[in-house]
Amino acid sequence: MAAYIIRRVLIMLLLLLLLTLIVFVLFSLLPADVARLTCGKICTDQTIELNRIRLGLDKSVFEQYWLFLSALFVGRTYGIGDGAIVCEAPCLGWSFTKSEPVLELILQRLPTTIFLALGAFVLFLVGGVLLGVYSALKRGGWQDRTITSVALIGYSLPSFFFGLVVIYFVIIRWQVLPFPQYEHPWDDPVQFLQTMILPWLVLAILYAAFYTRLTRSQMLETLGEDYIRTARAKGLPERTVIRKHALRAGLTPIVTAAGLDLAGLLGGAIILEAVFSLPGLGGLAISSVVNPDQAILVGITLVTATFIIVANLIVDILYAVIDPRVRVA
Amino acid sequence: MSHDFLQINDLRVSFPTDDGVVRAVSGLTLSVGRGETLAIVGESGSGKSVTAQAIMGLLNPLATEIDGRILLDGVDLLACDPEHRRSMRGSAMAMIFQDPLSSLHPFYRVGDQLIEAVRIHQDVTKKEARTQAIDGLRRVGIPDPERRVDDYPHQLSGGMRQRVMIAMALINGPQLLIADEPTTALDVTVQAQITDLMMDLQQQTGTTMIVITHDLGVVAEMADHVCVMYGGRVVEYGTTDAVYYRPSMPYTRGLLASVPRLDGAYDEHLDPIPGNPPSLIRPPSGCVFHPRCREREAVPGDLCSTVEPDLVTAGPDHRARCHLLTEGTP
Ligand SMILES: Nc1ncnc2c1ncn2[C@@H]1O[C@H](COP(=O)(O)OP(=O)(O)OP(=O)(O)O)[C@@H](O)[C@H]1O
Ligand SMILES: [Mg+2]
C-alpha cells in the first residue's frame, strides 16, 4: 500500500513538471507580443526592446522555461538596477498590468472559487448519493419514479440560463435573498452563506441529477451481485447487507467519478462566478483576457491543472483503500 | 413421512414479468430425511435454483409470489416471522453457490467474511470468532489457515474459494446445507476434491444435504435420493439406485442416456434429448414433457397432451410422473 502511494505521488510530480512545460510552451506559441502588451501607455520601440530583455523574451523558449521553473524555487528578478522588480520564491511570474506577483493575485481570489466548487461538490455528492441509494432501495415504487423523473429534468437544465432565472426570481422579484455581495466566511459568515447558496445550488443541480442516476444504477447492479445473495444467506439483517456489503461496492465507482468531476467543477465554478459576480479566479481570468496579461493566464492555468492532477491522485489512493484488488496492480 | 426433516408441500413460485407470469416452480412436493443427501437434477431452467432459494428465503418478496409449505424440522418457513426466518439463515440452514469468486465479497478479507458469519449467530468476541474462522478453514483443507485467513478472495484459487464458501456455510453448524452446483465453475481436477470434501464433512457432521447438480457422476457418488425436475415439477423421485437402474419416466431415461457412463449401462452413444425446455409462461398442456417425449406412442389416445399425470409409485421408495406407469402398454 505504501509503495503504491509513493509510486503514485512520484508519477504525479512528473506529471506536474510535464504540465508546466506544456503550458509554458503553449503560451509562448501564442502570437501575442508580450513585450508590447506589458509596456504601458507611453510606448516607444525602445521601451518595448527594454521590456523584451527585462522579461527574458530575447532568450530561447527553453531558457525562458528554465527561468520560469527556477523562479518557483528561488524567485526571480526582472531587469537590473533601480528599476528591477523582485519576485520572491515561490514566484509564479509577475503581472505587469497589475504590478503584483501572479501567485499573490491568484491566492487572493482562489478561496472564493474553491468555496464555490467545494460547496457545490459536497451538495451534489451528498444529495445525489442519498437520493440515488434511496431510489434504488425503493426500486419501482412511487419514490423511485419521482426521483428518477426529477433527476432527468435536472439533468437537462442548462445551468447558466437556470442561474439567471434563479437570480431573477429569488433576488429581484421575490427578494428572498439580498443582492449577492461576497464576503469571506471568516469576515461575515451569514453574508457568505446568503451569497453562496444560489451559486452552489445552480452549480450542483446538474451534477446532483447525474449522481442520482449514477448511484441508482450502481446500487441496483450491486444489489444483484452474488456476494449480496451470500450476505443474505449468512442471515445478515437487510440493513447490514445494504450498509456493509452493497454500499461499499456500489459507491466505489462514484468515488472515481466524483474525483474527476471535482476538477471539471472548478472550471464550471470559474465560469459561473461571472453570472453571480463573485470575486474569484473567473473574474481575474476574464480581466486578464480583456486587458491582456499572459503571466496571470499561465498562472491560473497551472493552478487549476494542478488541482485536477491532485484530485486524480486522491481518487487513485482512495480507490486502492476501498478495493484491495487495485493495490496489487 | 411426517417425521421427515425437510418437507416441501405443493410449493409454487412465480415471477410476474413484462412477458407474463413465469411459473418457475409449479406444485413441488418433496421431503428429505435427517442426515440424508438428496440430489436435484434437471436441465437448465427446470427450477432447481429457485427451489433452493425459496427454501433459504432468498427470493425477493416484492418480485416473487410463493405458495405452499416448507417445513424445516417442524418450522413452517413460509409462515413464520421473517425475523425468525432470517435468524435461521446461516445457522439452521446454509447454502453454497455455483461461482465462488463472485459469491465472496471482493473488498473484504475471507477471514472477516467468516468472522461476520460467526458473529451474526453467536455472541462471541472478535478474537474467538477469528479462532473459529481459522478452524473452519483448516477443516475444509485450506493449508496454512492462520495466514490464509487474512487473504482477499482474489488471492485464492477457484477451488480454495469454494472451500472458503463451504467453511462459511458450515461455520455455525447448520442442520441443512444446500449446494447449488458447487463444482460447475471449477476446474475438472478440483471438482472431485470439492465433492470428496463435501462427502467427508457430511459424514462427520451428519448434516442433511441438498445438492443441485448437472453432474450425474456426483449424484451417484453422493446422493441417497435423487429428485428429477422438469418444467418446475418433480417428474421422478427415488433412491439413487432405483432412479439410475430403473428410470421410470422418459425424461429421466433421456437424461441418463445423455451422459457417457463408465459402468456400461448406457454407454453406446451420447444421446441428448431433442427439443427445447418448456415455456414456463405458457407451459404445454397435459404432461409438460409430452412435446419432447419419444415414448408417448405407448400411451393410448391423446392422454399425454391433455391430462397431467400424477406422481405415482414406480417401486419401493420410488415415484414418477408418467402415464406409462398407469396406462402404458408394456
Ligand atoms: N427473479 C426471476 N425473475 C424472473 N424469472 C426468473 C427469476 N429467477 C428465475 N427465473 C426463471 O425461472 C426459471 C427457473 O430458474 P432456475 O434458476 O431455478 O433454473 P435452474 O434449474 O437452476 O437452471 P440452471 O441449471 O441453469 O441453474 C428460469 O426459466 C428462470 O429464467
Ligand atoms: Mg441454477
XYZ file of C-alpha atoms and ligand atoms in Angstrom:
691
model
C 0.000 0.000 0.000
C 2.760 2.462 0.974
C 4.704 1.519 -2.140
C 1.594 2.116 -4.205
C 1.109 5.594 -2.757
C 4.762 6.542 -3.203
C 4.629 5.426 -6.806
C 1.505 7.440 -7.451
C 2.967 10.554 -5.846
C 6.125 10.268 -7.937
C 4.055 9.910 -11.062
C 2.089 12.965 -10.017
C 5.225 15.083 -9.570
C 6.427 14.050 -13.008
C 3.067 14.937 -14.434
C 3.191 18.356 -12.811
C 6.588 19.029 -14.336
C 5.324 17.989 -17.734
C 2.313 20.194 -17.227
C 4.377 23.322 -16.585
C 6.356 22.598 -19.737
C 3.277 22.117 -21.886
C 1.505 25.188 -20.549
C 4.613 27.296 -20.922
C 5.319 26.199 -24.475
C 1.670 26.552 -25.463
C 1.500 30.121 -24.245
C 4.818 31.032 -25.818
C 3.432 29.849 -29.142
C 0.661 32.441 -28.986
C 1.147 35.264 -31.491
C 0.775 37.977 -28.832
C 3.861 40.129 -28.297
C 4.152 40.124 -24.538
C 6.809 42.810 -24.526
C 4.420 45.190 -26.275
C 1.484 44.221 -24.050
C 3.364 44.962 -20.871
C 4.897 48.267 -21.895
C 2.142 50.582 -20.751
C 0.812 53.801 -22.237
C 3.883 55.665 -23.428
C 5.291 53.035 -25.703
C 8.346 53.567 -27.856
C 10.179 50.874 -29.749
C 12.976 51.364 -27.293
C 10.878 50.598 -24.201
C 9.485 47.543 -25.945
C 13.023 46.293 -26.565
C 13.986 47.009 -22.970
C 10.913 45.144 -21.791
C 11.799 42.239 -24.007
C 15.160 41.955 -22.347
C 13.750 42.547 -18.863
C 11.263 39.698 -19.307
C 13.862 37.415 -20.812
C 11.865 37.188 -24.012
C 15.006 37.559 -26.080
C 16.144 34.165 -24.867
C 15.104 30.810 -26.356
C 11.842 29.205 -25.219
C 13.690 26.617 -23.202
C 15.865 29.124 -21.430
C 12.697 31.043 -20.627
C 11.135 27.868 -19.345
C 14.100 27.253 -17.147
C 13.858 30.788 -15.731
C 10.155 30.276 -15.115
C 10.699 26.941 -13.399
C 13.604 28.045 -11.235
C 11.627 31.127 -10.181
C 9.229 28.768 -8.435
C 12.018 27.683 -6.122
C 14.467 30.567 -5.907
C 12.463 33.583 -7.052
C 13.348 35.911 -9.881
C 14.435 39.491 -10.544
C 13.092 41.261 -13.600
C 15.502 43.849 -15.014
C 18.593 45.267 -13.364
C 19.487 48.259 -11.271
C 16.954 50.662 -9.770
C 14.009 49.657 -11.934
C 14.421 45.971 -11.131
C 11.386 44.084 -9.877
C 11.942 41.316 -7.367
C 9.526 38.394 -7.329
C 10.242 36.207 -4.344
C 10.076 32.430 -4.326
C 7.733 30.761 -4.927
C 7.366 33.004 -7.935
C 4.734 32.084 -10.494
C 5.502 35.086 -12.666
C 4.888 38.818 -12.400
C 1.858 40.726 -13.584
C 2.976 43.921 -15.264
C -0.567 45.148 -15.745
C -1.332 44.877 -12.035
C 2.232 45.237 -10.740
C 1.859 42.310 -8.383
C 3.217 38.763 -8.233
C 0.878 36.420 -10.077
C 0.775 33.998 -7.169
C -0.379 36.758 -4.862
C -3.189 37.702 -7.236
C -4.300 34.101 -7.559
C -4.154 33.385 -3.841
C -6.361 36.372 -3.123
C -9.096 35.026 -5.367
C -8.604 31.288 -5.029
C -10.570 30.857 -1.775
C -13.804 32.139 -3.354
C -13.509 29.768 -6.283
C -12.637 26.863 -4.018
C -15.506 27.605 -1.651
C -17.854 27.715 -4.595
C -16.594 24.465 -6.086
C -16.284 22.566 -2.814
C -19.668 23.684 -1.531
C -21.338 22.568 -4.721
C -19.322 19.346 -4.607
C -20.482 18.436 -1.119
C -24.024 19.407 -2.018
C -24.314 17.325 -5.166
C -22.414 14.375 -3.797
C -24.424 14.079 -0.606
C -27.691 14.874 -2.369
C -27.046 12.674 -5.383
C -25.826 9.683 -3.417
C -28.611 9.827 -0.850
C -31.312 10.178 -3.487
C -29.726 7.508 -5.687
C -29.439 4.971 -2.889
C -32.957 5.669 -1.676
C -34.283 5.395 -5.205
C -32.542 2.054 -5.731
C -33.870 0.659 -2.460
C -37.395 1.693 -3.439
C -36.977 0.440 -6.983
C -40.183 0.688 -8.980
C -42.090 2.454 -6.211
C -43.506 5.961 -6.499
C -40.497 7.402 -4.626
C -38.185 5.867 -7.205
C -40.247 7.124 -10.118
C -40.467 10.637 -8.704
C -36.750 10.873 -8.047
C -35.868 9.438 -11.447
C -38.123 11.905 -13.267
C -36.912 14.922 -11.299
C -33.316 13.852 -11.902
C -34.000 13.657 -15.596
C -35.352 17.203 -15.603
C -32.421 18.466 -13.531
C -30.063 16.728 -15.880
C -31.397 18.566 -18.890
C -31.445 22.077 -17.361
C -28.976 24.478 -18.973
C -27.201 25.683 -15.837
C -26.385 29.287 -16.827
C -29.815 30.021 -18.040
C -31.098 28.381 -14.893
C -28.723 30.541 -12.838
C -30.039 33.715 -14.397
C -33.644 32.644 -13.895
C -32.959 31.863 -10.261
C -31.316 35.244 -9.722
C -34.228 36.967 -11.378
C -36.861 35.318 -9.232
C -35.187 34.746 -5.894
C -33.286 38.018 -5.697
C -35.046 40.531 -7.933
C -38.704 39.500 -7.974
C -39.314 37.870 -4.616
C -36.332 39.384 -2.827
C -35.889 36.312 -0.658
C -32.148 36.913 -0.627
C -30.216 40.192 -0.746
C -28.236 41.029 -3.849
C -25.017 38.966 -3.848
C -22.187 40.771 -2.139
C -19.365 38.380 -1.451
C -17.669 38.355 1.939
C -15.195 35.761 3.156
C -16.752 33.309 5.625
C -14.319 34.357 8.338
C -15.388 38.004 7.919
C -19.134 37.619 7.687
C -20.407 34.040 7.648
C -24.070 34.982 7.206
C -23.396 37.206 4.240
C -21.138 34.490 2.826
C -23.866 31.864 3.023
C -26.502 34.209 1.616
C -24.280 34.977 -1.326
C -23.131 31.437 -1.974
C -26.343 29.458 -1.585
C -27.668 30.236 -5.057
C -24.441 29.650 -6.979
C -23.982 26.421 -5.017
C -27.413 25.213 -5.952
C -27.078 26.232 -9.577
C -23.675 24.633 -9.900
C -24.703 21.490 -8.013
C -28.032 20.776 -9.633
C -26.784 19.270 -12.853
C -24.232 17.124 -11.065
C -26.737 16.122 -8.398
C -29.082 14.856 -11.100
C -26.260 12.973 -12.754
C -25.080 11.443 -9.471
C -28.585 10.406 -8.514
C -28.836 8.430 -11.710
C -25.328 7.026 -11.462
C -25.751 5.986 -7.831
C -29.111 4.398 -8.505
C -27.827 2.267 -11.359
C -24.663 1.321 -9.472
C -26.669 0.278 -6.428
C -29.118 -1.756 -8.475
C -26.277 -3.528 -10.183
C -24.557 -4.244 -6.889
C -27.739 -5.466 -5.221
C -27.957 -8.117 -7.934
C -24.433 -9.393 -7.254
C -23.815 -12.905 -5.985
C -21.995 -11.697 -2.884
C -25.079 -9.800 -1.812
C -27.007 -13.061 -2.009
C -24.245 -14.636 0.088
C -24.581 -11.887 2.665
C -28.300 -12.570 2.888
C -27.716 -16.325 3.020
C -25.491 -15.777 6.063
C -28.505 -14.387 7.879
C -27.389 -10.762 7.964
C -30.204 -8.295 8.584
C -31.096 -6.403 5.409
C -29.800 -3.168 6.959
C -26.307 -4.628 7.284
C -26.471 -6.179 3.836
C -27.067 -2.734 2.396
C -24.762 -0.743 4.611
C -21.785 -3.002 4.816
C -21.917 -5.011 1.610
C -23.867 -3.139 -1.032
C -22.901 0.470 -0.322
C -19.202 -0.144 -0.210
C -19.147 -1.875 -3.566
C -21.830 0.242 -5.161
C -20.285 3.569 -4.237
C -16.740 2.784 -5.334
C -17.281 3.911 -8.933
C -18.879 7.069 -7.527
C -15.581 7.942 -5.861
C -13.782 7.833 -9.184
C -16.416 9.824 -10.979
C -16.609 12.406 -8.200
C -12.857 12.934 -8.120
C -12.793 13.584 -11.832
C -15.835 15.830 -11.654
C -14.325 17.915 -8.881
C -11.797 19.061 -11.448
C -14.456 19.857 -14.008
C -16.430 21.585 -11.313
C -13.576 24.043 -10.805
C -13.941 25.051 -14.435
C -17.700 25.358 -14.033
C -17.204 27.492 -10.917
C -14.853 29.850 -12.730
C -17.460 30.455 -15.400
C -20.398 30.721 -13.009
C -18.620 33.418 -10.983
C -19.380 35.843 -13.777
C -23.109 35.160 -13.502
C -23.115 35.782 -9.757
C -20.341 38.417 -9.792
C -18.172 36.598 -7.288
C -14.585 37.817 -6.853
C -12.883 34.535 -7.760
C -10.430 33.284 -10.325
C -13.056 33.699 -13.025
C -13.041 37.487 -12.757
C -9.263 37.531 -12.748
C -9.112 35.318 -15.821
C -11.627 37.422 -17.714
C -9.878 40.703 -16.860
C -6.571 39.191 -17.978
C -8.074 38.404 -21.345
C -9.778 41.767 -21.785
C -6.734 43.643 -20.562
C -4.199 41.073 -21.766
C -1.848 39.678 -19.131
C -0.293 36.428 -20.165
C 1.525 35.840 -16.877
C -1.779 35.671 -14.994
C -3.337 33.347 -17.532
C -0.372 30.985 -17.311
C -0.644 31.082 -13.535
C -4.359 30.336 -13.478
C -3.993 27.523 -15.978
C -1.238 25.947 -13.923
C -3.053 26.270 -10.624
C -6.299 24.765 -11.890
C -4.471 21.978 -13.708
C -2.565 21.200 -10.523
C -5.872 20.808 -8.728
C -7.035 18.343 -11.332
C -3.885 16.275 -11.003
C -4.026 16.261 -7.213
C -7.714 15.302 -7.303
C -6.780 12.390 -9.529
C -4.126 11.280 -7.094
C -6.567 11.369 -4.216
C -9.053 9.319 -6.228
C -6.435 6.715 -7.055
C -5.391 6.379 -3.446
C -8.974 6.250 -2.186
C -9.751 3.616 -4.773
C -6.900 1.470 -3.555
C -8.041 1.898 0.030
C -11.530 0.742 -0.906
C -10.771 -2.006 -3.398
C -7.988 -4.388 -2.390
C -7.732 -5.739 -5.926
C -6.325 -2.426 -7.129
C -3.369 -2.479 -4.756
C -1.640 -5.403 -6.418
C -1.811 -3.884 -9.876
C -43.296 -39.049 6.126
C -44.297 -36.623 8.840
C -41.005 -37.058 10.669
C -39.006 -36.006 7.634
C -36.543 -33.266 8.401
C -37.355 -31.075 5.424
C -40.780 -31.275 3.916
C -41.980 -29.258 0.965
C -45.645 -29.326 0.117
C -47.130 -28.083 -3.135
C -44.564 -25.292 -3.499
C -45.387 -22.756 -6.179
C -43.057 -19.937 -7.121
C -43.836 -17.472 -9.855
C -42.305 -14.236 -11.076
C -44.544 -11.623 -12.656
C -42.617 -10.235 -15.642
C -43.426 -7.996 -18.591
C -43.908 -11.049 -20.810
C -46.244 -12.786 -18.402
C -46.050 -14.783 -15.201
C -43.057 -17.109 -15.133
C -44.096 -20.202 -13.186
C -40.651 -21.374 -12.155
C -41.927 -23.962 -9.663
C -45.399 -25.460 -10.023
C -46.578 -27.665 -7.207
C -43.384 -29.210 -5.954
C -43.707 -31.775 -3.191
C -40.584 -33.256 -1.716
C -39.115 -34.466 1.524
C -35.639 -35.123 2.827
C -34.868 -37.251 5.870
C -32.481 -36.089 8.559
C -28.840 -36.671 7.664
C -29.724 -37.673 4.155
C -28.309 -36.337 0.906
C -30.769 -35.503 -1.815
C -29.638 -34.653 -5.310
C -31.766 -32.462 -7.535
C -31.079 -32.851 -11.243
C -32.729 -31.483 -14.332
C -31.837 -29.347 -17.283
C -31.295 -25.623 -17.178
C -34.406 -23.641 -16.252
C -36.203 -26.542 -14.577
C -36.473 -24.593 -11.323
C -33.712 -26.118 -9.208
C -32.107 -22.882 -8.043
C -35.447 -21.216 -7.495
C -36.491 -24.106 -5.246
C -33.258 -23.803 -3.280
C -33.669 -20.064 -2.891
C -37.264 -20.487 -1.833
C -36.133 -22.787 0.956
C -33.451 -20.321 2.042
C -35.793 -17.365 1.700
C -33.508 -15.578 -0.736
C -36.130 -14.653 -3.300
C -37.074 -11.013 -3.429
C -40.519 -10.890 -1.789
C -41.506 -7.842 -3.855
C -40.961 -9.587 -7.176
C -41.977 -13.135 -6.323
C -45.143 -14.988 -5.460
C -44.633 -18.005 -3.257
C -47.269 -20.508 -2.207
C -47.271 -23.818 -0.404
C -45.492 -25.050 2.682
C -41.868 -25.616 3.557
C -41.343 -27.308 6.916
C -37.826 -27.439 8.310
C -37.735 -29.579 11.410
C -41.352 -28.674 12.033
C -40.970 -24.924 11.475
C -43.097 -23.558 8.671
C -40.605 -21.352 6.852
C -43.115 -19.583 4.648
C -45.466 -18.760 7.501
C -43.054 -17.879 10.292
C -41.928 -14.423 11.312
C -39.421 -13.005 8.777
C -37.046 -12.086 11.567
C -37.079 -15.656 12.851
C -36.502 -16.873 9.328
C -33.536 -14.562 8.935
C -32.005 -15.869 12.116
C -32.290 -19.412 10.726
C -30.336 -18.492 7.613
C -26.694 -19.273 8.134
C -27.371 -21.157 11.355
C -30.108 -23.763 10.856
C -29.675 -23.797 7.095
C -26.862 -22.643 4.880
C -26.116 -22.509 1.190
C -23.169 -22.563 -1.152
C -23.314 -21.274 -4.678
C -22.029 -22.020 -8.102
C -19.451 -19.293 -8.607
C -17.232 -18.891 -5.546
C -15.425 -15.831 -6.888
C -18.492 -13.703 -7.358
C -20.077 -15.133 -4.217
C -17.390 -13.739 -1.932
C -17.269 -10.002 -1.374
C -14.206 -8.747 -3.269
C -13.449 -5.969 -0.779
C -13.303 -7.967 2.436
C -10.715 -10.455 3.670
C -12.032 -14.012 3.734
C -11.375 -14.047 7.470
C -13.554 -11.013 8.016
C -16.323 -12.571 5.967
C -16.121 -15.724 8.073
C -15.951 -13.768 11.309
C -19.036 -11.854 10.267
C -20.872 -15.128 9.663
C -19.900 -16.366 13.128
C -20.880 -13.206 14.926
C -24.318 -12.903 13.387
C -25.376 -16.053 15.159
C -23.015 -16.432 18.102
C -22.374 -13.962 20.855
C -18.590 -14.224 20.845
C -15.664 -11.816 20.764
C -13.890 -10.994 17.545
C -10.897 -12.967 18.702
C -12.920 -16.068 19.454
C -14.686 -15.701 16.087
C -11.322 -15.465 14.380
C -10.209 -18.687 16.028
C -13.388 -20.311 14.761
C -12.736 -18.917 11.295
C -9.227 -20.369 11.236
C -10.522 -23.720 12.483
C -13.197 -23.601 9.817
C -10.622 -23.014 7.108
C -8.478 -25.835 8.423
C -11.449 -28.178 8.420
C -12.087 -27.592 4.718
C -8.464 -28.377 3.922
C -7.014 -24.939 3.363
C -3.289 -25.147 4.024
C -1.764 -22.601 6.392
C -5.139 -21.226 7.532
C -3.561 -18.768 10.011
C -2.120 -16.905 7.056
C -4.871 -17.515 4.515
C -7.468 -16.056 6.829
C -6.087 -12.609 6.001
C -6.205 -13.110 2.243
C -8.636 -11.398 -0.045
C -10.767 -13.629 -2.290
C -8.824 -12.640 -5.396
C -5.668 -14.042 -3.834
C -7.114 -17.565 -3.687
C -7.605 -20.148 -6.424
C -11.094 -21.186 -7.534
C -11.014 -24.393 -5.511
C -9.772 -22.543 -2.430
C -12.541 -20.007 -2.760
C -15.153 -22.725 -2.871
C -13.559 -24.256 0.220
C -13.927 -20.877 1.903
C -17.608 -20.794 0.891
C -18.063 -24.279 2.350
C -16.287 -23.238 5.549
C -18.545 -20.198 5.760
C -21.685 -22.268 5.223
C -20.699 -24.803 7.877
C -19.286 -22.407 10.436
C -22.429 -22.261 12.547
C -23.114 -25.992 12.269
C -26.245 -25.871 10.114
C -28.565 -28.852 10.040
C -29.364 -28.316 6.382
C -26.827 -27.497 3.700
C -27.904 -26.632 0.193
C -25.224 -26.706 -2.502
C -26.278 -25.210 -5.826
C -23.940 -26.597 -8.471
C -20.949 -26.315 -6.153
C -18.463 -27.670 -8.668
C -19.740 -26.375 -12.008
C -17.498 -23.300 -12.062
C -14.368 -25.207 -11.048
C -11.592 -26.969 -12.939
C -12.291 -30.634 -13.570
C -9.419 -31.724 -11.348
C -10.679 -29.595 -8.483
C -14.287 -30.742 -8.875
C -13.527 -34.194 -7.471
C -11.682 -32.701 -4.489
C -14.622 -30.489 -3.594
C -17.062 -33.375 -3.978
C -14.911 -35.538 -1.715
C -14.623 -32.738 0.810
C -18.374 -32.293 0.967
C -18.912 -36.003 1.419
C -16.320 -36.149 4.203
C -17.841 -33.216 6.012
C -21.306 -34.629 5.584
C -20.163 -37.872 7.200
C -18.519 -36.039 10.092
C -21.363 -33.687 10.832
C -24.430 -35.624 9.738
C -25.767 -32.511 8.048
C -28.766 -33.001 5.818
C -27.752 -32.022 2.335
C -29.379 -30.983 -0.912
C -27.031 -30.992 -3.873
C -28.130 -29.427 -7.110
C -26.011 -30.601 -9.992
C -25.767 -31.432 -13.658
C -23.095 -33.988 -12.928
C -24.742 -37.398 -12.695
C -21.416 -38.811 -11.531
C -21.597 -36.575 -8.472
C -25.153 -37.738 -7.890
C -24.190 -41.389 -7.952
C -21.348 -40.729 -5.573
C -23.058 -38.517 -3.024
C -26.803 -38.884 -3.028
C -29.116 -41.222 -1.178
C -32.106 -39.992 -3.124
C -32.496 -38.252 -6.452
C -35.157 -35.825 -7.488
C -35.505 -35.137 -11.195
C -37.095 -31.807 -12.064
C -38.621 -30.752 -15.333
C -40.527 -27.558 -16.088
C -40.829 -26.610 -12.411
C -42.133 -30.009 -11.349
C -40.758 -33.152 -9.777
C -41.048 -35.760 -12.520
C -39.233 -38.558 -10.769
C -38.061 -39.214 -7.259
C -36.442 -42.243 -5.712
C -33.350 -43.797 -4.232
C -30.298 -43.186 -6.355
C -30.140 -46.855 -7.337
C -33.802 -47.004 -8.299
C -33.621 -43.897 -10.448
C -30.348 -44.941 -12.089
C -31.196 -48.542 -12.786
C -34.964 -48.329 -13.223
C -35.670 -44.844 -14.550
C -39.443 -44.742 -14.856
C -40.024 -41.553 -16.763
C -38.885 -40.960 -20.354
C -37.218 -37.661 -19.414
C -35.061 -39.366 -16.799
C -34.158 -42.055 -19.279
C -33.151 -39.364 -21.750
C -31.104 -37.558 -19.116
C -29.240 -40.715 -18.185
C -28.663 -41.564 -21.823
C -27.207 -38.138 -22.495
C -24.116 -38.702 -20.390
C -21.372 -41.222 -21.031
C -21.340 -43.822 -18.305
C -18.482 -45.869 -17.039
C -20.477 -48.847 -15.894
C -21.612 -49.579 -19.412
C -25.314 -49.379 -18.797
C -25.956 -46.684 -21.391
C -22.579 -46.219 -22.933
C -23.391 -46.771 -26.594
C -23.681 -43.146 -27.586
C -24.294 -39.673 -26.273
C -27.949 -39.024 -26.690
C -29.086 -35.548 -25.720
C -32.823 -35.047 -25.519
C -34.041 -33.292 -28.679
C -36.242 -30.199 -28.446
C -36.305 -27.174 -26.150
C -37.187 -26.783 -22.480
C -40.855 -25.933 -21.976
C -42.086 -22.372 -21.706
C -42.740 -21.520 -18.080
C -45.146 -18.752 -19.038
C -47.362 -20.903 -21.258
C -46.456 -24.489 -20.349
C -47.609 -27.305 -22.656
C -50.998 -28.869 -21.875
C -51.125 -32.291 -20.254
C -47.732 -33.704 -19.375
C -45.173 -30.871 -19.610
C -42.713 -33.224 -21.225
C -45.025 -34.627 -23.915
C -43.831 -32.450 -26.840
C -40.349 -33.943 -26.482
C -41.339 -37.434 -25.357
C -40.264 -40.333 -27.563
C -42.389 -42.867 -25.762
C -45.789 -41.271 -25.866
C -46.937 -43.636 -28.633
C -47.058 -46.287 -25.936
C -49.834 -44.370 -24.204
C -53.285 -44.766 -25.778
C -55.171 -41.771 -27.179
C -54.120 -38.179 -26.525
C -53.836 -38.657 -22.777
C -50.296 -37.217 -22.693
C -51.266 -33.960 -24.331
C -54.451 -33.422 -22.316
C -54.087 -34.790 -18.801
C -51.197 -34.031 -16.485
C -50.065 -37.312 -14.915
C -49.773 -37.641 -11.140
C -46.636 -38.611 -9.294
C -47.350 -42.319 -8.852
C -45.495 -45.178 -7.263
C -42.996 -46.819 -9.542
C -41.471 -49.111 -6.955
C -40.420 -49.069 -3.306
C -39.450 -45.514 -2.342
C -39.708 -44.551 -5.984
C -42.249 -42.370 -7.760
C -42.564 -40.922 -11.216
C -44.923 -38.687 -13.134
C -45.825 -40.601 -16.300
C -48.925 -42.082 -17.905
C -46.846 -45.071 -18.950
C -46.884 -46.282 -15.370
C -50.670 -46.466 -15.211
C -51.910 -46.561 -18.766
C -48.953 -47.790 -20.759
C -48.971 -50.898 -22.835
C -45.869 -52.754 -21.756
N -36.099 -13.400 -10.499
C -36.616 -14.027 -11.568
N -37.464 -13.386 -12.383
C -37.993 -13.996 -13.470
N -37.711 -15.256 -13.821
C -36.858 -15.949 -13.053
C -36.253 -15.373 -11.895
N -35.439 -16.281 -11.330
C -35.533 -17.380 -12.104
N -36.393 -17.200 -13.137
C -36.753 -18.181 -14.155
O -37.178 -19.341 -13.511
C -36.766 -20.484 -14.238
C -36.072 -21.461 -13.339
O -34.823 -20.923 -12.961
P -33.768 -21.688 -12.082
O -32.664 -20.721 -11.825
O -34.398 -22.309 -10.924
O -33.260 -22.814 -13.072
P -32.218 -23.950 -12.747
O -32.951 -25.232 -12.776
O -31.464 -23.624 -11.522
O -31.307 -23.868 -14.034
P -29.710 -23.911 -14.123
O -29.354 -25.337 -14.263
O -29.430 -23.157 -15.378
O -29.149 -23.252 -12.917
C -35.895 -19.991 -15.368
O -36.669 -20.006 -16.549
C -35.572 -18.582 -14.983
O -35.467 -17.784 -16.132
Mg -29.488 -22.915 -11.148
